[in-house]
XYZ file of C-alpha atoms in Angstrom:
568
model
C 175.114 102.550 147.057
C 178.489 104.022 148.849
C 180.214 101.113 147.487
C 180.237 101.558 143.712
C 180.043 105.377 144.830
C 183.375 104.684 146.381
C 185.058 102.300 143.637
C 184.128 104.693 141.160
C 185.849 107.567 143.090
C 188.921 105.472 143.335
C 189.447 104.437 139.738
C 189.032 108.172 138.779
C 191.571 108.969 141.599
C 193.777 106.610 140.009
C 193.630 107.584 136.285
C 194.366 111.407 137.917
C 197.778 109.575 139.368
C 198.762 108.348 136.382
C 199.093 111.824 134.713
C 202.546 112.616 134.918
C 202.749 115.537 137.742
C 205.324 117.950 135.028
C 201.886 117.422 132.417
C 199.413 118.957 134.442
C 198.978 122.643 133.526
C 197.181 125.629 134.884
C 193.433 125.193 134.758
C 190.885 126.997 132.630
C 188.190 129.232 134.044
C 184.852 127.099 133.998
C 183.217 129.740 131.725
C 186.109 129.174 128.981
C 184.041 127.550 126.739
C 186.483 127.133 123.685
C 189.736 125.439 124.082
C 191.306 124.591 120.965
C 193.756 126.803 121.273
C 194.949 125.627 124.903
C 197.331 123.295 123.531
C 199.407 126.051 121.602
C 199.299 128.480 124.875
C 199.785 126.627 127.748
C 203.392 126.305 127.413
C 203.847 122.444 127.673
C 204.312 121.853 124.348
C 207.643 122.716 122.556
C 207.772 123.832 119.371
C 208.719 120.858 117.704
C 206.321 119.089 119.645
C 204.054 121.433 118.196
C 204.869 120.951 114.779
C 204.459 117.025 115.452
C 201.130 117.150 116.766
C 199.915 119.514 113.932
C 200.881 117.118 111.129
C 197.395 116.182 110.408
C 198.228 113.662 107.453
C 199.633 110.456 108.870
C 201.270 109.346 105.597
C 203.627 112.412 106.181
C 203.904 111.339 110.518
C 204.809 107.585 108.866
C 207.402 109.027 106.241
C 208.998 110.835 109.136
C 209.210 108.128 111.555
C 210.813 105.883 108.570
C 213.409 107.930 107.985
C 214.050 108.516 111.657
C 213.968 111.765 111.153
C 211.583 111.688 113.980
C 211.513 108.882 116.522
C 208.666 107.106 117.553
C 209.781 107.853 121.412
C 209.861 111.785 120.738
C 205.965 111.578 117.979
C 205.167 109.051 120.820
C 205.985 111.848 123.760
C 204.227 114.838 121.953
C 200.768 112.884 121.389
C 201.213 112.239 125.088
C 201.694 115.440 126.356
C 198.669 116.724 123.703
C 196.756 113.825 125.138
C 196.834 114.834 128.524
C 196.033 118.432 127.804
C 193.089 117.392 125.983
C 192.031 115.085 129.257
C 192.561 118.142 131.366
C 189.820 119.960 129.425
C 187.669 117.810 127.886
C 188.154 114.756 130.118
C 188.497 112.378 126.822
C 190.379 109.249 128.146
C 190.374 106.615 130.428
C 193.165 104.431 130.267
C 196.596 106.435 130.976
C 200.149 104.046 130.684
C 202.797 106.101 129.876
C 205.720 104.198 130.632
C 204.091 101.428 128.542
C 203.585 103.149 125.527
C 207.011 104.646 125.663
C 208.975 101.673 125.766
C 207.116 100.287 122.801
C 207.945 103.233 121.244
C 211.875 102.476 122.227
C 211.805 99.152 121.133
C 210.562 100.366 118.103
C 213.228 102.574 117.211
C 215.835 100.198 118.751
C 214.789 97.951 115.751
C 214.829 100.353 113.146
C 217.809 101.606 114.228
C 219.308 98.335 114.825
C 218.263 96.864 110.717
C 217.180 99.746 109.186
C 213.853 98.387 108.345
C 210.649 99.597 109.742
C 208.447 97.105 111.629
C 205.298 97.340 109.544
C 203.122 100.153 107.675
C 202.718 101.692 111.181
C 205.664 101.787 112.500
C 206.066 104.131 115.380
C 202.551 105.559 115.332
C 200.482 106.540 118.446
C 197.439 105.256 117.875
C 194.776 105.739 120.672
C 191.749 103.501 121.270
C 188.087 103.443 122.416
C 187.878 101.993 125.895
C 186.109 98.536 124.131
C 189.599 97.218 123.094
C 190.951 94.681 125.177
C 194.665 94.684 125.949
C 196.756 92.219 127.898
C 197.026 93.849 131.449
C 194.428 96.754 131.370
C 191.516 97.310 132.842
C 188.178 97.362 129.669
C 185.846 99.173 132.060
C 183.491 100.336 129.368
C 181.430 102.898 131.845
C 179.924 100.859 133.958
C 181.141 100.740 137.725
C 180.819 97.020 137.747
C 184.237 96.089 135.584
C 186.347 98.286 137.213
C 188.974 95.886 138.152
C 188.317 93.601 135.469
C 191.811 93.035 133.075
C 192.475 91.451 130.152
C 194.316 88.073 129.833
C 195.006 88.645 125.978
C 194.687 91.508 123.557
C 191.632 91.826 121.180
C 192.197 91.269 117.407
C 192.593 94.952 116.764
C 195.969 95.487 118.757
C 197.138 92.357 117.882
C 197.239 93.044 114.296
C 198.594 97.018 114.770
C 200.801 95.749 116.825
C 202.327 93.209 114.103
C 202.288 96.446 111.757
C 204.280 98.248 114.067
C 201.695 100.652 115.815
C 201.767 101.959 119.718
C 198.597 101.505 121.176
C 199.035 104.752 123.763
C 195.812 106.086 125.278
C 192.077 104.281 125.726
C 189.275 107.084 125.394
C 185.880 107.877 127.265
C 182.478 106.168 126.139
C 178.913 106.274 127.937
C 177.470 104.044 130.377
C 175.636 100.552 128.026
C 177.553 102.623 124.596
C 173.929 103.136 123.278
C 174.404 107.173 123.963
C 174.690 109.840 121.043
C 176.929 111.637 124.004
C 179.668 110.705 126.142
C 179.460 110.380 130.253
C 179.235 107.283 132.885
C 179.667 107.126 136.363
C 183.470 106.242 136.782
C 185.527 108.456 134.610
C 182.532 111.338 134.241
C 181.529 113.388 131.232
C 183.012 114.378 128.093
C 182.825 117.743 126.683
C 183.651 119.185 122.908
C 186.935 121.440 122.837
C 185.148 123.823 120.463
C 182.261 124.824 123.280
C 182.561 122.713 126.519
C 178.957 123.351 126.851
C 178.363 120.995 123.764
C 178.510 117.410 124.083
C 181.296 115.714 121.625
C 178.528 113.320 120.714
C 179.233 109.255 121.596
C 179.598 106.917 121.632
C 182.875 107.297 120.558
C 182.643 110.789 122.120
C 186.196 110.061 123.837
C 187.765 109.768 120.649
C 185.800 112.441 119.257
C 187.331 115.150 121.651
C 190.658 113.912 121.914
C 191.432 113.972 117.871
C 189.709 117.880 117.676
C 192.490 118.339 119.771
C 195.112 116.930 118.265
C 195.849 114.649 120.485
C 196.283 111.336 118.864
C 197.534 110.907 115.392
C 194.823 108.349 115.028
C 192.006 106.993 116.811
C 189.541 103.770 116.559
C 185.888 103.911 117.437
C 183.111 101.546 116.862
C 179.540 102.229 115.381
C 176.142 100.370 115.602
C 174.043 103.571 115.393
C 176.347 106.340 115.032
C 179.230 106.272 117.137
C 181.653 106.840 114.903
C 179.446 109.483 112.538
C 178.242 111.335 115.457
C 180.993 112.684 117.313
C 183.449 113.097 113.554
C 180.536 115.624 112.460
C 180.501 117.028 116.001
C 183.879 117.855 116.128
C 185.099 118.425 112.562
C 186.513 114.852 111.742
C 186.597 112.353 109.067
C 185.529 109.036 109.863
C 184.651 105.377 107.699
C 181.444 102.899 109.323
C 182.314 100.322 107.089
C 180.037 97.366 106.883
C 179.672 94.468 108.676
C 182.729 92.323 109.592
C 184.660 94.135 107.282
C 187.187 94.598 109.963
C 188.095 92.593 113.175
C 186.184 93.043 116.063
C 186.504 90.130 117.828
C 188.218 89.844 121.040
C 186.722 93.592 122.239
C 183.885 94.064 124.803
C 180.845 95.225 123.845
C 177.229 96.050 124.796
C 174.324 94.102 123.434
C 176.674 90.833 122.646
C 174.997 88.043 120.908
C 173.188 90.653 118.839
C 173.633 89.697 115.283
C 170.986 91.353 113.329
C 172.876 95.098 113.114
C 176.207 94.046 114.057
C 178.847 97.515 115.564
C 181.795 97.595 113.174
C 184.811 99.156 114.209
C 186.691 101.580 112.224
C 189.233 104.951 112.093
C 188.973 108.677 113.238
C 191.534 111.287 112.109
C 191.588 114.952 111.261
C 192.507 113.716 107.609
C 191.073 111.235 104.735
C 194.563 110.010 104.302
C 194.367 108.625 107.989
C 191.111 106.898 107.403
C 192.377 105.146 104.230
C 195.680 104.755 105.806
C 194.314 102.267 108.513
C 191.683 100.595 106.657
C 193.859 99.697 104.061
C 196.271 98.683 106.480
C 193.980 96.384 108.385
C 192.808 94.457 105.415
C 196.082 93.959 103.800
C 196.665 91.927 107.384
C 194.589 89.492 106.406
C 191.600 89.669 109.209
C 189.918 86.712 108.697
C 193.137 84.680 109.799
C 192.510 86.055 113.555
C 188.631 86.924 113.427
C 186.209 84.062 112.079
C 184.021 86.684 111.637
C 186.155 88.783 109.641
C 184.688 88.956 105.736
C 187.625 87.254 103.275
C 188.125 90.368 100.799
C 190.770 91.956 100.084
C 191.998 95.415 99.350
C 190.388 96.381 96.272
C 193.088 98.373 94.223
C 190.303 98.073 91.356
C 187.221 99.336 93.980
C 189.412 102.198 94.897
C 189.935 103.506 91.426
C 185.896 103.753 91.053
C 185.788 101.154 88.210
C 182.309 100.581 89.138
C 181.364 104.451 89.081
C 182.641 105.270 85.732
C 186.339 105.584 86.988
C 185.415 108.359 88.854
C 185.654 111.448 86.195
C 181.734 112.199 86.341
C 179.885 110.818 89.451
C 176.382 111.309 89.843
C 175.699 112.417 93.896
C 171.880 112.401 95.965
C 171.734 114.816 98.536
C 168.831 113.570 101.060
C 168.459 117.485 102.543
C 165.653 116.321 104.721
C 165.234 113.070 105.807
C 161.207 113.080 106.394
C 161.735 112.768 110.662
C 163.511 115.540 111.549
C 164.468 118.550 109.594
C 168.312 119.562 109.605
C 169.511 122.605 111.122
C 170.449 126.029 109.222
C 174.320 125.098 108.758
C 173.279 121.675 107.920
C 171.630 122.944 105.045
C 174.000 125.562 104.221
C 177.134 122.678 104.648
C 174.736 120.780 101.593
C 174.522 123.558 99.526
C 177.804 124.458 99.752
C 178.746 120.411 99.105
C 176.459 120.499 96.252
C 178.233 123.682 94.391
C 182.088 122.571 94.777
C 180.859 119.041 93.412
C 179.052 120.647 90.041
C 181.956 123.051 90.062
C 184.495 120.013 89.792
C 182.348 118.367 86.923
C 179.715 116.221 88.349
C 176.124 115.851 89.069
C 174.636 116.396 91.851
C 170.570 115.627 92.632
C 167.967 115.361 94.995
C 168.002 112.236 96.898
C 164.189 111.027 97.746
C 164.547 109.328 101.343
C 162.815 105.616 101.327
C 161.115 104.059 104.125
C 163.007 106.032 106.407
C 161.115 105.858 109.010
C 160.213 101.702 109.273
C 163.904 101.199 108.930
C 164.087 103.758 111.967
C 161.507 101.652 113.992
C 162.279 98.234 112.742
C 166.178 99.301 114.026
C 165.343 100.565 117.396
C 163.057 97.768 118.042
C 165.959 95.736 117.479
C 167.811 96.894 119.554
C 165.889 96.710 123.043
C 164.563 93.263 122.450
C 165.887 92.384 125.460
C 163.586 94.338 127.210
C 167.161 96.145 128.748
C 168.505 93.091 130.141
C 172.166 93.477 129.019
C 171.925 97.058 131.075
C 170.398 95.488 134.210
C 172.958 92.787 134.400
C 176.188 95.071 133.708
C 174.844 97.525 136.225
C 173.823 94.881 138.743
C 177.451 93.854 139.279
C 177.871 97.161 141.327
C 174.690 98.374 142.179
C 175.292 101.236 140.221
C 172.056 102.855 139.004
C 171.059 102.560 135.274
C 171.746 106.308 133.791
C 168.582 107.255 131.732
C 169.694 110.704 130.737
C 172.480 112.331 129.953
C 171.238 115.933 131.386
C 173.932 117.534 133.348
C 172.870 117.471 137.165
C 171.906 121.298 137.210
C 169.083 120.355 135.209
C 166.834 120.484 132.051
C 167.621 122.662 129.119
C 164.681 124.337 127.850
C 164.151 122.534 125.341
C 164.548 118.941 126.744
C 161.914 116.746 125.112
C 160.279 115.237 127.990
C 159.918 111.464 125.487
C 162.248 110.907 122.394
C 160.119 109.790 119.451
C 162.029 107.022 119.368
C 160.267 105.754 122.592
C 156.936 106.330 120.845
C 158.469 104.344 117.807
C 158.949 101.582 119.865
C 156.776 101.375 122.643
C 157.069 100.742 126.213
C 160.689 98.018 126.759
C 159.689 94.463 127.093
C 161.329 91.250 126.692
C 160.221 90.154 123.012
C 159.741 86.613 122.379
C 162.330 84.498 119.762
C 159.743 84.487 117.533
C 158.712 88.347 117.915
C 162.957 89.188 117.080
C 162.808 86.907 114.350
C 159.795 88.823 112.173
C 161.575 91.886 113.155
C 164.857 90.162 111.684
C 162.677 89.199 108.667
C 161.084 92.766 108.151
C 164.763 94.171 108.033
C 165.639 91.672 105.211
C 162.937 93.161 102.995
C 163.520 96.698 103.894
C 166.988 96.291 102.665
C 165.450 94.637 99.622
C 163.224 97.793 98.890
C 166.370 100.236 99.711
C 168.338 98.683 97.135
C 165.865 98.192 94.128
C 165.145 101.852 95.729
C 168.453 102.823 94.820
C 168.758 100.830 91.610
C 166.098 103.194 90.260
C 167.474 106.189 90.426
C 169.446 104.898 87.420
C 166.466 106.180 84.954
C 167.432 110.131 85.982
C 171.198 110.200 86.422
C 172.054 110.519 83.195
C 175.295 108.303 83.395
C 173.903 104.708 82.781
C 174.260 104.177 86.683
C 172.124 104.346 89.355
C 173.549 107.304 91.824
C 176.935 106.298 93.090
C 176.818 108.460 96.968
C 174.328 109.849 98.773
C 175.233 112.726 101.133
C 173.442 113.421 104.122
C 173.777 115.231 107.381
C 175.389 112.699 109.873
C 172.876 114.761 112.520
C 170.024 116.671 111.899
C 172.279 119.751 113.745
C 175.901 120.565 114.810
C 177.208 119.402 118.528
C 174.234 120.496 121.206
C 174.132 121.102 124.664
C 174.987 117.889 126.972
C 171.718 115.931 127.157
C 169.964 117.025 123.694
C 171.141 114.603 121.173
C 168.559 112.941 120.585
C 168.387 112.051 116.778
C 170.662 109.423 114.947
C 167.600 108.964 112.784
C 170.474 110.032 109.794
C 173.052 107.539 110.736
C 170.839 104.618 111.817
C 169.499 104.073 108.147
C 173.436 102.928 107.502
C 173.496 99.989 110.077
C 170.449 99.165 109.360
C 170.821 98.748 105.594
C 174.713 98.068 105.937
C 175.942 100.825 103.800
C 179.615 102.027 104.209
C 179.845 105.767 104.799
C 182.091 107.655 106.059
C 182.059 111.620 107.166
C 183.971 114.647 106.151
C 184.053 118.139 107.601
C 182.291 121.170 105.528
C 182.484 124.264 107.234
C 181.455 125.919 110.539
C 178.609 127.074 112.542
C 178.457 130.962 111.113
C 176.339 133.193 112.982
C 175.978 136.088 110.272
C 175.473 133.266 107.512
C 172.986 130.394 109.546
C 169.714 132.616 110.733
C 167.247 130.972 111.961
C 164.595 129.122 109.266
C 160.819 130.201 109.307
C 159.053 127.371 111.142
C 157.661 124.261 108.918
C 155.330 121.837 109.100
C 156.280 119.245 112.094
C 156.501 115.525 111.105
C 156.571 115.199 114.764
C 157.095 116.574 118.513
C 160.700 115.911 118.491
C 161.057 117.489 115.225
C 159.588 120.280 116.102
C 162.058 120.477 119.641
C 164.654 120.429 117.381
C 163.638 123.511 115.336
C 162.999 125.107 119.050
C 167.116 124.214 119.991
C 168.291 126.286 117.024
C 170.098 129.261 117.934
C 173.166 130.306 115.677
C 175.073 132.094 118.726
C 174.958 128.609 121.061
C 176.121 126.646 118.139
C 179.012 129.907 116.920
C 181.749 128.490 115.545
C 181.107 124.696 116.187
C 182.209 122.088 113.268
C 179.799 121.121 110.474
C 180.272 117.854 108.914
C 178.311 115.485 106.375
C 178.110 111.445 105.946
C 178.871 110.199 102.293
C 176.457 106.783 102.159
C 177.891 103.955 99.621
C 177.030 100.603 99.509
C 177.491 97.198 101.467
C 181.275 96.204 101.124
C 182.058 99.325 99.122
C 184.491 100.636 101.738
C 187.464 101.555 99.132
C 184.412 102.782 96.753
C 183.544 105.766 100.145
C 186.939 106.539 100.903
C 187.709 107.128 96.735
C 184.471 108.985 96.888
C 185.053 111.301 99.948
C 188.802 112.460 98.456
C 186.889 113.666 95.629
C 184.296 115.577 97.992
C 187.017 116.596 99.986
C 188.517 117.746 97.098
C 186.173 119.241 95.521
C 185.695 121.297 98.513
C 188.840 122.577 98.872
C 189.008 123.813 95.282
C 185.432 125.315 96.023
C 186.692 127.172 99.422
C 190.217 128.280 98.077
C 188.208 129.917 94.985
C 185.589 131.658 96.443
C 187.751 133.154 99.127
C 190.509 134.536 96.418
């Protein structure tokens, strides 16, 4: 017990070392809940740092760092600096080498400088990284206590191919203990908490990522997603984000929980506080050529011809579902207010917009879950067992239960008590899946008959979760993003608006599909959520990533046009 205790102690201790001593600034009172604005006020940040840090569309950081006119030591520098403001807050990161990064960066402009060519379609761009991918010298801890001390011999697909297009891998960010958390906390580097109300959770897995790109603290940021761990903690903290589909992009070479699971496969993909990012790395990824480094890797290329929505009548008059309620759990106030608002600026720009009718929902829910504990929770034991580090089974904060803590997720009733299922048991559950995503698509293929454009309806838009970010230890539902792995849709997710307390009253209670349904209702309460992002998932199909990211310029778009309107 003392000893992973004590390991875990020292690894923290150590990360706190690495923070250069001239970075650390004053510290926040504990009941400043809201720190966005920490960054601009603290004084550590000049103003051209500043105006670095605040260029939100990376095409414009990438022009910038061709032409020199910045250098990737000084856009390198100010992500840094950002970086470790946002640790100091929200405790986002894990992995801190500064003099690492750096001299990439140098050698980087050495070269430009030195042929007056840039390096590749990153070149000289931060890019920070979930703490699941491996580079050559580093630690991968992953949250548990037992691979603290455990450091890669080679780098994972991912950073070898950004760092053939020129990238600087700079900072590795927070994830929870086994990754299968909607929230962000383990025993060796501790919680993470969402910059817009440090009371919140950021959401998780990717919850790292999640806090330290609301802060502006990396340019760009890659997270991975076999439930929601991309979805979850974009929508949480006002991000766009892409899930694309299965072996898409590279993941081998990265650690991972539940390995040899093949069924519902965790694809990696981008974070950023623009769409341009999110096509900007996905495009750049394929155009690498994957499949030459991953065997896994799916041999398609960039789809020029996807991209310009050939397939959804060019893209002048798309036909949208909105799924407002899912048939589990009933979204929130500004949930519903972020759809109605979605639905107006899309029939404002010229295109049709329709109730979505949610199939199956809940078998693909069950069938999913199930899935995923065949094991019985062997994967945790044995990762935890290396230390002796307990198994964490909630993510409640130590000073105990919110009041509305459900006592069992329905997910637990879905599922039943964990047991190791037999070969045979996985394999009907692997066969059920197959037909599920059978009756999804000739599901989907109907809607054809009521769209009124000779095509079925091209995106569905959905919450991501059933409310904005909650207190640590509530987020229980990924019922939303789950039907995505499960049916191996690419979707991606695009800030709407904000929590608004004089817009988002409370709803009269409804009719409970079930107990945790009804807990959720209970949570609402405009003032905790005040001011916290609101964000959507646009669902396309399997392989349709260009298709999404097309799709969600013209949402984003589209509500843009709507906002700038309405407000002059």
């Amino acid at each position: 017990m003392t000893d992973w205790k004590t390991r875990c102690a020292q690894r923290k201790q150590a990360q706190l070392n690495s923070i250069p001593h001239e970075w650390l600034i004053e510290a926040c009172s504990a009941n400043q809940m809201n720190v966005m604005q920490v960054p601009r006020d603290c004084g550590l940040l000049s103003v051209r740092e500043l105006e670095i840090t605040e260029t939100v569309d990376v095409d414009v950081i990438l022009q910038k760092l061709a032409s020199a006119e910045w250098s990737s030591v000084e856009v390198t520098t100010a992500f840094y600096k950002r970086a470790i403001i946002a640790q100091q807050l929200t405790n986002c990161l894990t992995e801190i080498y500064v003099e690492r990064a750096l001299n990439r960066a140098k050698e980087l402009d050495d070269m430009l400088k030195a042929t007056g060519k840039v390096s590749g379609p990153l070149h000289g761009l931060p890019i920070s990284l979930k703490d699941q991918f491996t580079m050559k010298g580093l630690e991968t801890i992953m949250g548990y206590a037992g691979w603290i001390g455990q450091y890669a011999d080679s780098d994972c697909v991912l950073v070898e191919i950004l760092y053939e297009c020129g990238a600087v891998p700079f900072v590795r960010t927070n994830v929870p203990q086994t990754l299968m958390w909607g929230e962000t906390y383990n025993h060796v580097f501790g919680r993470t908490v969402n910059p817009y109300n440090r009371y919140l959770t950021p959401g998780g897995s990717s919850g790292g990522e999640g806090a330290l790109l609301a802060m502006k603290g990396s340019p760009l940021g890659v997270g991975t997603d076999i439930g929601g761990s991309l979805r979850i903690p974009s929508a949480f903290c006002g991000l766009y984000t892409l899930r694309p589909s299965y072996e898409r992009l590279p993941y081998c070479g990265a650690v991972n929980a539940l390995e040899g699971q093949e069924s519902i496969s965790s694809v990696l993909g981008p974070m950023a506080n623009s769409i341009s990012g999110v096509k900007l790395f996905t495009k750049t990824l394929i155009d690498a050529k994957p499949w030459l480094k991953d065997p896994l890797a799916i041999r398609k290329e960039w789809s020029d011809k996807e991209y310009e929505l050939v397939y959804h009548g060019g893209g002048k008059k798309l036909c949208f579902g909105i799924m407002w309620d899912n048939g589990v759990v009933r979204p929130h106030p500004p949930l519903l207010r972020a759809m109605s608002i979605t639905k107006r600026a899309l029939e404002a720009a010229g295109h049709i917009v329709l109730d979505w009718e949610p199939h199956r929902h809940l078998e693909i829910y069950r069938n999913s879950e199930t899935i995923f504990v065949a094991d019985g929770g062997e994967d945790y034991r044995v990762s935890c067992a290396l230390s002796g580090e307990p198994l964490i089974m909630t993510m409640l904060p130590d000073e105990g239960a919110h009041e509305t803590t459900l006592d069992e997720p329905y997910v637990k009733r879905l599922v039943g008590p964990p047991y190791h299922r037999t070969t045979y048991e996985l394999w009907n559950l692997h066969k059920e899946k197959r037909e599920l995503r059978k009756s999804h698509l000739d599901h989907w293929e109907a809607s054809a008959s009521r769209t009124g454009t000779g095509r079925p309806i091209d995106a569905i838009i959905s919450p991501a979760v059933a409310y904005a970010a909650v207190p640590h230890g509530l987020n229980t539902d990924s019922f939303y993003t789950t039907l995505c792995n499960a049916m191996d849709y690419a979707t991606s997710v695009f800030p709407v608006t904000f929590v608004d307390t004089n817009l988002d009253h409370r709803h009269p209670p409804h009719k409970f599909y079930n107990h945790e349904d009804e807990a959720i209702y209970n949570l609402y309460d405009s003032g905790l959520f005040d001011g916290c992002p609101v964000g959507l998932q646009l669902i396309g199909r399997t392989q349709e990533e260009e298709a999404v990211i097309a799709m969600t310029e013209i949402v984003d778009r589209a509500l843009r046009q709507y906002t700038k309107a309405n407000i002059g």
